[in-house]
Short mmCIF file of C-alpha atoms and ligand atoms in Angstrom, two decimals:
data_model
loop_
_atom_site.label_atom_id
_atom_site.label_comp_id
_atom_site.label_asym_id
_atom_site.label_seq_id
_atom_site.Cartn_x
_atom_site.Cartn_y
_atom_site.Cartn_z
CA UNK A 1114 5.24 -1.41 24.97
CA UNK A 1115 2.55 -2.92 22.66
CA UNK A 1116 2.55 -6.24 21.67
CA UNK A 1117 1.85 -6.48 18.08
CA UNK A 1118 1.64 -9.24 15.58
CA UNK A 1119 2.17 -8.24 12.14
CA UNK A 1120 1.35 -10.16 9.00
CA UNK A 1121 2.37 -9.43 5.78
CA UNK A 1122 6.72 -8.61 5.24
CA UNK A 1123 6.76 -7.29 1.58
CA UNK A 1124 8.04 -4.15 0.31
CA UNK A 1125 5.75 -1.99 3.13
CA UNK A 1126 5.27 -4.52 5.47
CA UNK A 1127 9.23 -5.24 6.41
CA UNK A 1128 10.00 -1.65 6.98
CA UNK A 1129 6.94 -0.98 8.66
CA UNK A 1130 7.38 -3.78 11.52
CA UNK A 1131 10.99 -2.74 11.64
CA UNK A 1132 9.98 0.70 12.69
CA UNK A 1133 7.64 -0.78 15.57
CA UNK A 1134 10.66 -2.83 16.52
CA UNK A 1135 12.71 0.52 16.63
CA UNK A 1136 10.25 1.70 18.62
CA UNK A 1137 10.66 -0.95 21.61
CA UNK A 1138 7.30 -3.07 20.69
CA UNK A 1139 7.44 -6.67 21.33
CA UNK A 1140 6.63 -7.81 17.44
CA UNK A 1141 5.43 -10.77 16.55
CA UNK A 1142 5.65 -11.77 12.48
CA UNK A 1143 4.55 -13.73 10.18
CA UNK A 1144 4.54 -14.20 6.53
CA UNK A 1145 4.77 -16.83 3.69
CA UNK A 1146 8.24 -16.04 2.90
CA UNK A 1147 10.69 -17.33 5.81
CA UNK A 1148 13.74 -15.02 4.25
CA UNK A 1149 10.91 -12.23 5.18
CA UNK A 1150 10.66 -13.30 8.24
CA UNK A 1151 14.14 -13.62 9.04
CA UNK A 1152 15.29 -10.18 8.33
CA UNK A 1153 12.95 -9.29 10.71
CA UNK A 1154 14.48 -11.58 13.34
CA UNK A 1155 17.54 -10.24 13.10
CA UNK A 1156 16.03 -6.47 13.71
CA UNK A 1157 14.49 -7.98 17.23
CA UNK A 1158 10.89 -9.06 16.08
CA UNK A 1159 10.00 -12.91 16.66
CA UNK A 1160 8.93 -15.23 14.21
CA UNK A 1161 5.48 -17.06 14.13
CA UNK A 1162 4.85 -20.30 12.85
CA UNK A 1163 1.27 -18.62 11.70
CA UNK A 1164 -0.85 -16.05 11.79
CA UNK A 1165 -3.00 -17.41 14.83
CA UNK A 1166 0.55 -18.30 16.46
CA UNK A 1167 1.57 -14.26 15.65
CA UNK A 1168 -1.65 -13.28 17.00
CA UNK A 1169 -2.44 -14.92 20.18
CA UNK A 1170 -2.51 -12.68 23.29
CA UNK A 1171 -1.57 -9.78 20.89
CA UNK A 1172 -2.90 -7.03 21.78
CA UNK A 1173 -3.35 -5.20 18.14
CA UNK A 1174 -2.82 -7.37 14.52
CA UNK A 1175 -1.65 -5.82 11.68
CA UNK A 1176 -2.11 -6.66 8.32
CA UNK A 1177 -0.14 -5.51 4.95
CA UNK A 1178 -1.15 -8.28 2.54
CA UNK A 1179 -0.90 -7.54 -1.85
CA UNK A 1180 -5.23 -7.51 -2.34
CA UNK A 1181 -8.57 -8.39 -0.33
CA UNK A 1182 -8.30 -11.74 -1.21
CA UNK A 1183 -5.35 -12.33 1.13
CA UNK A 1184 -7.10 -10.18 3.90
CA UNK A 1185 -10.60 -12.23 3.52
CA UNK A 1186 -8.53 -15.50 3.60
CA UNK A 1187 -6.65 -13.65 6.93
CA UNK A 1188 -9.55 -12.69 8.89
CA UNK A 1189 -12.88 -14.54 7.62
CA UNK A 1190 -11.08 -18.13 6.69
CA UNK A 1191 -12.81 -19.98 4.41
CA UNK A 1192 -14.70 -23.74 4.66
CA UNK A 1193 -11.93 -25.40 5.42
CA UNK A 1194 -10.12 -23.33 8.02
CA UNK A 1195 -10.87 -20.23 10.79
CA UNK A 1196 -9.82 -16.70 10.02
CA UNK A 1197 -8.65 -14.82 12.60
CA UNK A 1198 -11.26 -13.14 13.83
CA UNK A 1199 -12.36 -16.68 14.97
CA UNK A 1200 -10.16 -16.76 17.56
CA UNK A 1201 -7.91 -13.12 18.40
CA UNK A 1202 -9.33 -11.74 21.76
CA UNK A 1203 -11.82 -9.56 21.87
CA UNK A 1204 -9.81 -6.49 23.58
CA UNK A 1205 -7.72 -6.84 20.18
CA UNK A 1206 -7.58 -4.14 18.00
CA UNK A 1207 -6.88 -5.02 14.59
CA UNK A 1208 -5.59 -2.75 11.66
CA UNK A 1209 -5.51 -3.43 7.80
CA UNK A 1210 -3.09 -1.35 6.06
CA UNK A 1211 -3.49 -2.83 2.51
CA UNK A 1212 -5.02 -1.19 -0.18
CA UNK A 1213 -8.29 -3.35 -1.14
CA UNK A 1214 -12.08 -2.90 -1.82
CA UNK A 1215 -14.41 -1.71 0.25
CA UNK A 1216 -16.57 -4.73 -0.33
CA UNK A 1217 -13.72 -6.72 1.63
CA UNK A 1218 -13.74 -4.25 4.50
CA UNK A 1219 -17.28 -4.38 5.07
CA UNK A 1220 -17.54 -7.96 5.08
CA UNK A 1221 -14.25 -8.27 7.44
CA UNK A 1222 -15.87 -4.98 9.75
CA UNK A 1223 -18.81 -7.29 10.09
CA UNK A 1224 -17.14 -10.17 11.04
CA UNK A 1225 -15.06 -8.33 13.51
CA UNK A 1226 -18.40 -6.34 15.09
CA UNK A 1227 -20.26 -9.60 15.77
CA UNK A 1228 -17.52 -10.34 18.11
CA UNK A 1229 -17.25 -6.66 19.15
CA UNK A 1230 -13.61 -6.14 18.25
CA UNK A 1231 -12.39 -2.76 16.85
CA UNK A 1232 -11.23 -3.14 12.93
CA UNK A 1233 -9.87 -0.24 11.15
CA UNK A 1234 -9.35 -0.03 7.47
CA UNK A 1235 -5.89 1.91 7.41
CA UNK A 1236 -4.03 2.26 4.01
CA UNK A 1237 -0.72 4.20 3.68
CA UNK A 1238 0.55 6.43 1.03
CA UNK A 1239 4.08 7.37 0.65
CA UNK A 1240 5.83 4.58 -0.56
CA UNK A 1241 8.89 1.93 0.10
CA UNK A 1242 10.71 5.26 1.19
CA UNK A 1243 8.18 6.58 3.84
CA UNK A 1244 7.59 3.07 4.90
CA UNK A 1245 11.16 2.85 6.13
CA UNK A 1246 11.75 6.65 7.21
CA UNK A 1247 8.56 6.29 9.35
CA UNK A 1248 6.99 9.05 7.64
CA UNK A 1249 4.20 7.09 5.90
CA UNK A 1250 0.26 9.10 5.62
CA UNK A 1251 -2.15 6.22 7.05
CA UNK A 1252 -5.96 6.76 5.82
CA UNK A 1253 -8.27 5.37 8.47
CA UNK A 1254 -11.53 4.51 8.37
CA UNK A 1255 -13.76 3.17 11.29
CA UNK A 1256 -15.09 4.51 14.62
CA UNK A 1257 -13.81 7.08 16.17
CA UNK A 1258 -12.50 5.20 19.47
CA UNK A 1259 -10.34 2.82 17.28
CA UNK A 1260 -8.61 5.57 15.33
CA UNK A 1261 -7.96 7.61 18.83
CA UNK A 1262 -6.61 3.56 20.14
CA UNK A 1263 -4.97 3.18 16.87
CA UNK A 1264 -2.65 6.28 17.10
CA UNK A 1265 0.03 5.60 19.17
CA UNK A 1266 1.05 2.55 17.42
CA UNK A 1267 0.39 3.91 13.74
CA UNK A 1268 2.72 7.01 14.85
CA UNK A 1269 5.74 4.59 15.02
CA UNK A 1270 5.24 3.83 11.57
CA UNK A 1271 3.95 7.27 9.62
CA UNK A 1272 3.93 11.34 10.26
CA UNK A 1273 0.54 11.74 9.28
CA UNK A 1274 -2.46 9.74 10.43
CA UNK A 1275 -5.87 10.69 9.12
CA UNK A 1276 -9.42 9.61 9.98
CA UNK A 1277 -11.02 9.61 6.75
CA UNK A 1278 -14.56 8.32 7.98
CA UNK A 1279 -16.75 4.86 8.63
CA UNK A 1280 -15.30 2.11 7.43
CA UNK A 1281 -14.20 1.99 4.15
CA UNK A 1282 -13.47 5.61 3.83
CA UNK A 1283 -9.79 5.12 4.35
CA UNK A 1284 -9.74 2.65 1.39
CA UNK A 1285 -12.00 5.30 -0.87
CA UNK A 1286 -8.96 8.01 0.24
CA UNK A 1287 -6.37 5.73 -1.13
CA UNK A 1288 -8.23 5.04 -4.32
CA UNK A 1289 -8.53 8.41 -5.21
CA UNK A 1290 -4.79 9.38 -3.91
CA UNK A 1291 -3.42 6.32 -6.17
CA UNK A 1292 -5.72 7.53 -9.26
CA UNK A 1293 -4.30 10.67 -9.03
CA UNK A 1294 -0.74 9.14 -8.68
CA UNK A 1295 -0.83 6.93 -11.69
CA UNK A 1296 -2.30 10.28 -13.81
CA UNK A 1297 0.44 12.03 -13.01
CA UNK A 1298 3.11 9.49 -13.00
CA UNK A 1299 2.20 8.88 -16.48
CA UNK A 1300 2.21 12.57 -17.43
CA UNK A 1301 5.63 13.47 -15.63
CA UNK A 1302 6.75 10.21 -17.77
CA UNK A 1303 5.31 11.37 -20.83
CA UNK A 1304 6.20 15.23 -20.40
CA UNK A 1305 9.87 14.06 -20.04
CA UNK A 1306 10.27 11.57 -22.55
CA UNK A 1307 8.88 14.32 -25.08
CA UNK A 1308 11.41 16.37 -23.62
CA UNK A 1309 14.29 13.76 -23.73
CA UNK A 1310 13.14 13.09 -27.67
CA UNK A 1311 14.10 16.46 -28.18
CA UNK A 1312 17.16 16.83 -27.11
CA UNK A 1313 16.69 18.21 -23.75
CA UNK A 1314 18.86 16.60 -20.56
CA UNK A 1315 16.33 14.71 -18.09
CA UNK A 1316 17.90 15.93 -15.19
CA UNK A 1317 17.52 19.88 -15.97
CA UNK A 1318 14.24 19.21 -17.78
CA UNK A 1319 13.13 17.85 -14.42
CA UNK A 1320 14.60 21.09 -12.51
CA UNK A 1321 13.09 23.26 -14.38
CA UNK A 1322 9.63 21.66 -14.14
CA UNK A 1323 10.11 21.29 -10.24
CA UNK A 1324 10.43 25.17 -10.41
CA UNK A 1325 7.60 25.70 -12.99
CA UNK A 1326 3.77 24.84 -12.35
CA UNK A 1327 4.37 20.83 -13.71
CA UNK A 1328 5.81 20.59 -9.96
CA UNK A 1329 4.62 16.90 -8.67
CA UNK A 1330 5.09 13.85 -6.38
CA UNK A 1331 6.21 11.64 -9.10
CA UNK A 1332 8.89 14.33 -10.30
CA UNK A 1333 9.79 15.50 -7.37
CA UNK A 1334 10.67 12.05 -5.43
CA UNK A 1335 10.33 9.13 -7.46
CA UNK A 1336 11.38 10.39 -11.00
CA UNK A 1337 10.37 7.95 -13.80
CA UNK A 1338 13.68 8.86 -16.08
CA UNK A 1339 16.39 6.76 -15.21
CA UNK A 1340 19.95 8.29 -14.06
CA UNK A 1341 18.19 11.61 -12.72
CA UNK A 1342 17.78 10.89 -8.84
CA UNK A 1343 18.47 7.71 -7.25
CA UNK A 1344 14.81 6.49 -8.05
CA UNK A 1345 13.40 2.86 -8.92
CA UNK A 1346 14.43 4.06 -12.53
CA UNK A 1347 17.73 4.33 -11.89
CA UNK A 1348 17.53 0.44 -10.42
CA UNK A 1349 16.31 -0.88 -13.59
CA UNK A 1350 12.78 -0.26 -12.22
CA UNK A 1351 13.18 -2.90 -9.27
CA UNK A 1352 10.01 -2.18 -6.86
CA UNK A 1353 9.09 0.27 -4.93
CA UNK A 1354 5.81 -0.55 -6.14
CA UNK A 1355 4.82 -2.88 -8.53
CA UNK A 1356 2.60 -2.67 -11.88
CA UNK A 1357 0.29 -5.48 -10.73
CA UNK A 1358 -0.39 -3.53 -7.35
CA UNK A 1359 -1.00 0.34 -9.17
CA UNK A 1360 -3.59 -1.86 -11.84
CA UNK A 1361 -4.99 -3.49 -9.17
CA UNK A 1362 -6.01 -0.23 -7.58
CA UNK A 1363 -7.08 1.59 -10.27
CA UNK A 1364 -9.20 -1.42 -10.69
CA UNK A 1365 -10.51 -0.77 -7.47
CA UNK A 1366 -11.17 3.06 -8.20
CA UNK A 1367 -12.64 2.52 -11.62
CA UNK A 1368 -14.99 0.07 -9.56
CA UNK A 1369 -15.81 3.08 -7.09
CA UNK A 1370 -16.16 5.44 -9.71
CA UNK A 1371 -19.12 2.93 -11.56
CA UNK A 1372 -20.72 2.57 -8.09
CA UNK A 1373 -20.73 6.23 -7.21
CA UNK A 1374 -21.49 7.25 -10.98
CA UNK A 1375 -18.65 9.35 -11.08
CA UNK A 1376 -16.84 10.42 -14.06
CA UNK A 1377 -13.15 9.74 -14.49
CA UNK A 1378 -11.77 9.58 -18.06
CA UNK A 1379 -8.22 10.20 -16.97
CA UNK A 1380 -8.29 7.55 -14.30
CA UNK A 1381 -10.21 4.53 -17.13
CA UNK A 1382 -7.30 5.81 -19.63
CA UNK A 1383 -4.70 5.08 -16.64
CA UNK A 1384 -6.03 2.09 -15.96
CA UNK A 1385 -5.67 1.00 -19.71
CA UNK A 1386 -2.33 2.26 -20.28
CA UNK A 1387 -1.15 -0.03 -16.45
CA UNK A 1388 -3.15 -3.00 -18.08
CA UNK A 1389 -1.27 -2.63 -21.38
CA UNK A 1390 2.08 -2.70 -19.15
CA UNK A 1391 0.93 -5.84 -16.88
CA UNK A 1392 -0.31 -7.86 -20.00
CA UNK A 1393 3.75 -7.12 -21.80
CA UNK A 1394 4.89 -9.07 -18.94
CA UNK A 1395 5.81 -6.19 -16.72
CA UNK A 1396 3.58 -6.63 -13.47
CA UNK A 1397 6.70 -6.98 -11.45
CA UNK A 1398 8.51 -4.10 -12.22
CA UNK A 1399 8.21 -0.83 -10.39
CA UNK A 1400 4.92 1.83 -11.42
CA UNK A 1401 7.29 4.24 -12.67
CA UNK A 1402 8.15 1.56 -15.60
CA UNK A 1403 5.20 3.14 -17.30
CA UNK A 1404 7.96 5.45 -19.03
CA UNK A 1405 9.16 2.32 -20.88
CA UNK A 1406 5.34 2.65 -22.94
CA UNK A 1407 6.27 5.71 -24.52
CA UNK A 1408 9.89 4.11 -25.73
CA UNK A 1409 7.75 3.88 -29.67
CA UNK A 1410 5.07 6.46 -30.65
P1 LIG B 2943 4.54 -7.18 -1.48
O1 LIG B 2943 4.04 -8.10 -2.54
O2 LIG B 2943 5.94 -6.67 -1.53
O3 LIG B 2943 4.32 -7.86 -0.03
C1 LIG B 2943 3.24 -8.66 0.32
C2 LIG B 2943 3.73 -9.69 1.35
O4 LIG B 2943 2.61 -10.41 1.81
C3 LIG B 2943 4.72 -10.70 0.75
O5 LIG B 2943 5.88 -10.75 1.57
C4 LIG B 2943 3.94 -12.02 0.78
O6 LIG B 2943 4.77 -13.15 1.00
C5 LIG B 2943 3.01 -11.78 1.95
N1 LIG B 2943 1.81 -12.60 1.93
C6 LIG B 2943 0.94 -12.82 0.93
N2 LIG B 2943 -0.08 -13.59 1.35
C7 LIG B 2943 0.15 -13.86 2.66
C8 LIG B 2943 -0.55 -14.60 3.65
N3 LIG B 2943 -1.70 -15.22 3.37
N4 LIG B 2943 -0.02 -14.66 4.88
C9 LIG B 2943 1.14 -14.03 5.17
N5 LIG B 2943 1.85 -13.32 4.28
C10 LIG B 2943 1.35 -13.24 3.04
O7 LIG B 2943 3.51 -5.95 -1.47
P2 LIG B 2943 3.77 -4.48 -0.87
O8 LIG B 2943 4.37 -3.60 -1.90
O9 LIG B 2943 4.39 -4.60 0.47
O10 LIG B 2943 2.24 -4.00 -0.73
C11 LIG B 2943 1.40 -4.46 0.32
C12 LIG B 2943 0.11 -3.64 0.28
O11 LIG B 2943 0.42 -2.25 0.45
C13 LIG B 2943 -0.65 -3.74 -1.05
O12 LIG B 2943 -2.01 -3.76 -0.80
C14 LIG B 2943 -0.23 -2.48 -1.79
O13 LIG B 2943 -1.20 -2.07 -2.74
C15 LIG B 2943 -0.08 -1.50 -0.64
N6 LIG B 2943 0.86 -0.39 -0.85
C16 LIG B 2943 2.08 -0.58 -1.43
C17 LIG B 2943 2.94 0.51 -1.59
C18 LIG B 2943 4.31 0.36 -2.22
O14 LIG B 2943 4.93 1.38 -2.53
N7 LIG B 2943 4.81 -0.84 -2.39
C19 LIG B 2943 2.55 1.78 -1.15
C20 LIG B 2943 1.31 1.93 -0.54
C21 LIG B 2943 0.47 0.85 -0.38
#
């Protein structure tokens, strides 16, 4: 048994610290929202009055917080109060599962070196669904001995746990995964709205593409159409994952892509299209809502 405090309850972050509940960790949690907290009360874990209160004598921290604002105001503090790294023991291993820049994980991997403690940047893929089947993909960057420290309690949450590099490189892996996954959520939404316009059904157009070479993530499990699988779309696009988080990584990987001079038309015309979504007032909503775009050529 592990004792773990974990910060952060939202969509990824309640299942998640359920699942380390599940498996017989002593889990300590906070988060701004007390209803957060208490649903995970009731699943065993105890509640914190704040993140240094979650954290003491813990002997790893994790983190699932919306951007790298929340995980530099976490960890670094700011003039007027401590981070965390200030005061967690040093035999503490601390884990950031969010998806943020790399600027933010260098600065925080700095912080967290000067007091030799190991910091791992370790994003997930997979979703609300993965989150709460334990299945999740986590993306780690860092040194080796904190991944090969970090496993055991990471495999309580996910199936498949990757060390992508130094630090950082498990953010750059989750840029490019989630760049990919908005380019494709968009064309699965656009490739069956054309259809749909046309007179096809959703629900067969969307067999026969999962049996033809249009085959993908978003089509396969978390089909933008409503009424074809039980998907946010067929919950009036309640999140899953929310508009404001997929534009605020493709932010981040149209960011990457300026810094590394790489080319990515698809990804800056993703990134547009999300924007255009956010600014109608539709940040909250699930990242499938995209389809809802296409509703007037
Ligand atoms: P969310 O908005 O549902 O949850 C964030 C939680 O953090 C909220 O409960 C909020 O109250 C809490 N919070 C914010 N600031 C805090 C602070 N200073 N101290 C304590 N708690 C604080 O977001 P989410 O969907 O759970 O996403 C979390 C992270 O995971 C994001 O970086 C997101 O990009 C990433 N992610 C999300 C998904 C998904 O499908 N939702 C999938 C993969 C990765």
């Amino acid at each position: 048994m592990t004792t773990i405090a974990f910060i952060g309850l939202g969509n990824m972050g309640g299942p998640m610290a359920a699942n380390l509940v599940a498996a017989g960790h002593d889990v300590r949690v906070f988060d701004l929202s007390d209803t957060a907290m208490q649903s995970l009360v009731k699943l065993g874990a105890k509640a914190a009055k704040s993140p240094f209160d979650a954290a003491e004598n813990a002997q790893v921290v994790i983190s699932m917080l919306p951007a790298g604002q929340h995980v530099a105001g976490l960890y670094l503090g700011d003039d007027r109060a401590a981070g965390l790294l200030d005061t967690i023991n040093t035999d503490c291993l601390v884990l950031d599962c969010s998806t943020i820049d790399v600027d933010t994980v260098r600065r925080v991997q700095q912080k967290a070196g000067e007091r030799g403690l190991q910091f791992l940047d370790a994003p997930v893929s997979g979703g609300v669904a993965a989150a709460q089947a334990g299945t999740l993909t986590f993306m780690c960057g860092g040194e080796k001995t904190g991944f090969e420290q970090a496993k055991s309690v990471l495999s309580a949450m996910g199936q498949n746990i990757f060390h992508a590099g130094s630090h950082g490189a498990g953010q750059v892996a989750k840029m490019c995964n989630n760049m990919l996954l908005a380019i494709h959520m968009i064309g699965t939404s656009e490739a069956l709205k054309m259809g749909a316009n046309s007179g096809l059904d959703p629900s067969i157009l969307s067999e026969i593409m999962l049996k033809s070479s249009g085959r993908n993530w978003s089509l396969e499990l978390y089909n933008p159409y409503p009424g074809v699988m039980d998907s946010p779309a067929s919950r009036g696009y309640q999140p899953g994952f929310m508009v404001d988080l997929m534009t605020k990584d493709l932010g981040l990987a149209i960011a990457n892509a300026k810094e590394t001079n790489s080319k990515v038309p698809l990804g800056q015309h993703a990134e547009a299209l999300y924007r255009e979504k956010q600014l109608a007032g539709d940040g909250k909503k699930d990242f499938s809502s995209i389809l809802e775009i296409l509703e007037h050529a």
